[in-house]
Coordinates of C-alpha atoms in Angstrom, one line a residue:
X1 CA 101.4 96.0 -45.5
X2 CA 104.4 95.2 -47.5
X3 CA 102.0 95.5 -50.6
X4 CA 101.2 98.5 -49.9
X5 CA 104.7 100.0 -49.5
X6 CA 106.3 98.4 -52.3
X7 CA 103.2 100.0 -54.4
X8 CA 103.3 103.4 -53.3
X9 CA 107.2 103.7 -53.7
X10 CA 106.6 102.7 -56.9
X11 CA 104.0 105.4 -57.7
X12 CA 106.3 107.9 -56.0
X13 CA 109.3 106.8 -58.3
X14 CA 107.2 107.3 -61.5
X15 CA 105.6 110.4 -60.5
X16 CA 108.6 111.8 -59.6
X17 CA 110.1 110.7 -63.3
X18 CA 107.3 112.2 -64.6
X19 CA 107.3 115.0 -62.9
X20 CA 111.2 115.5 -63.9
X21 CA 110.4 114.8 -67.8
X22 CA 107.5 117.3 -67.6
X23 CA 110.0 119.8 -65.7
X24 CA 112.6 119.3 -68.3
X25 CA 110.6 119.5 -71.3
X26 CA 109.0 123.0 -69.6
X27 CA 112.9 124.6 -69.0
X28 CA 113.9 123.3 -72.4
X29 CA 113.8 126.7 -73.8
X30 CA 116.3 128.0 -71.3
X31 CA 120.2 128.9 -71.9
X32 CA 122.2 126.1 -71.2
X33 CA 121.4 122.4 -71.2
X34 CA 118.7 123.2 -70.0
X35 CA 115.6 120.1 -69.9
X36 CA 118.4 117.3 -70.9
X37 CA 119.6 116.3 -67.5
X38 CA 116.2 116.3 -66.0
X39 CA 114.7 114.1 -68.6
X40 CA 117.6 111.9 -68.6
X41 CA 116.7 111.6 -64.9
X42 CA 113.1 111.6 -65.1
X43 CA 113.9 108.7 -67.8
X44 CA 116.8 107.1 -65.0
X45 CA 113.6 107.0 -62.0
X46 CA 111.2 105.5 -65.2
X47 CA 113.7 103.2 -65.7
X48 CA 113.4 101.5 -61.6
X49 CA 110.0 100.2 -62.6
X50 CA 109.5 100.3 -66.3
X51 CA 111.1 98.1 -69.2
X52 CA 110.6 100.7 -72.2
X53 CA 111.7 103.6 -70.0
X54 CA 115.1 101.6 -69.6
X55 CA 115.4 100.6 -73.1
X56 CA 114.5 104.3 -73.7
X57 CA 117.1 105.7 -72.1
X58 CA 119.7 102.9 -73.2
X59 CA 119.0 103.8 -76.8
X60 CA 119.1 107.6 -76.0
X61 CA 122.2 107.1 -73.8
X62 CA 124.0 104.9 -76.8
X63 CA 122.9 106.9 -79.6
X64 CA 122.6 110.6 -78.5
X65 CA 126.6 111.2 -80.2
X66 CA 125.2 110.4 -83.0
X67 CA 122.9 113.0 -83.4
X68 CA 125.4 115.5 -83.4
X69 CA 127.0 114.0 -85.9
X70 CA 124.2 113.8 -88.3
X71 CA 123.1 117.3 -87.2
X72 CA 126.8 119.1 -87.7
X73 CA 128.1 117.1 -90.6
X74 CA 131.7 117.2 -91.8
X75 CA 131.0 119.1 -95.0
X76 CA 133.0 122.2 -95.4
X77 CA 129.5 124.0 -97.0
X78 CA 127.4 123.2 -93.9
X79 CA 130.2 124.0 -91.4
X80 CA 130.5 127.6 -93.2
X81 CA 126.7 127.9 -93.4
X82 CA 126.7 127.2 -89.4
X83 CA 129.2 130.0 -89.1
X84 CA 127.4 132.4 -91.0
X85 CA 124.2 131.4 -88.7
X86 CA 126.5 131.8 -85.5
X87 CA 127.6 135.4 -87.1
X88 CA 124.2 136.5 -87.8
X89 CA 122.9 135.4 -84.7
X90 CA 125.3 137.7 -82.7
X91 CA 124.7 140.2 -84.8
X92 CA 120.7 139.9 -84.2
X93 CA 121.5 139.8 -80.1
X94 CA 123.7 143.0 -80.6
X95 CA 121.0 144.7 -82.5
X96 CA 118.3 143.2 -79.8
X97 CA 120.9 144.1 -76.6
X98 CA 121.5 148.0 -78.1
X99 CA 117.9 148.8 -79.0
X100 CA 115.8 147.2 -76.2
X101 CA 112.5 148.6 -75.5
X102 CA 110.8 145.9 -73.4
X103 CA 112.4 142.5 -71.0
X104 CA 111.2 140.4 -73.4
X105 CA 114.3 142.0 -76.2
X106 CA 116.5 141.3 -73.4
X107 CA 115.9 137.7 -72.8
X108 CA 115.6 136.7 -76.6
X109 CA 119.0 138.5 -77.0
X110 CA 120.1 136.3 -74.1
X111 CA 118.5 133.0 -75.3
X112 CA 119.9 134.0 -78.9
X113 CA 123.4 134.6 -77.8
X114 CA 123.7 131.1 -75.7
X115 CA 122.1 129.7 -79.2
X116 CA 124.8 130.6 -81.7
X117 CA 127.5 130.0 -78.6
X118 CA 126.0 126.2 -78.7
X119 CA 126.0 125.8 -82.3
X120 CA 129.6 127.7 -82.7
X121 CA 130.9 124.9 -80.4
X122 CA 129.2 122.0 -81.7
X123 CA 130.0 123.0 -85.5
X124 CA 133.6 121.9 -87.0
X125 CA 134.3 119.7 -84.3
X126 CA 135.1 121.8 -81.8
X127 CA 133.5 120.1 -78.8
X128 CA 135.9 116.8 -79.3
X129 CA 138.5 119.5 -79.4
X130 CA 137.9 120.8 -76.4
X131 CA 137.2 117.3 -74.7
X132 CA 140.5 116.3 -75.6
X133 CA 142.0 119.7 -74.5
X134 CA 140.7 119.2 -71.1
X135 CA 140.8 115.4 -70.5

């Protein structure tokens, strides 16, 4: 009996992290953080039963700064050409937001203008700004 019940916890735990990943990767798209925190959890109930899981989300918990880093470098070109981006995407979801026809204008000016608020925080440093602001 005790087989049994130590057999279908597991299968509940990694069907439940799967179901999270699958659930995060599906509401990636979304404003916001959207998929990260469900994946990190789907990865966190992987991680009960499952070695690469936990070495997965070790690596992705240890390492994940650095991708910022490497994707919003400290080079005054690419911080400028981040801005422009951020400007031109605001000026798309005005455009989109003024002239909307159909829901569909709507939510791409909404996913748009969450976009370039994302990049315009994560570009020039601005996020360890605001971290140290409100610590």
């Amino acid at each position: 009996m005790n087989y049994l019940r130590k057999h279908t916890r597991r299968i509940i735990t990694d069907a439940a992290g799967y179901g999270l990943i699958i659930l995060g990767v599906s509401l990636g798209w979304l404003p916001g953080p959207g998929g990260i925190p469900l994946i990190v959890a789907g990865l966190g109930l992987l991680s009960i039963n499952n070695v690469w899981a936990e070495r997965l989300r070790t690596y992705l918990l240890a390492h994940g700064g650095k991708f910022v880093q490497i994707l919003f470098p400290n080079n005054p070109v690419a911080q400028w050409l981040y801005d422009l981006l951020v400007l031109s995407l605001l000026l798309g979801v005005a455009v989109l937001a003024y002239h909307y026809d159909a829901i569909w204008q709507i939510s791409l000016a909404t996913v748009g203008f969450f976009i370039a608020l994302a990049i315009a925080f994560f570009n020039r440093g601005r996020n360890e700004r605001f971290k140290r602001k409100h610590k």
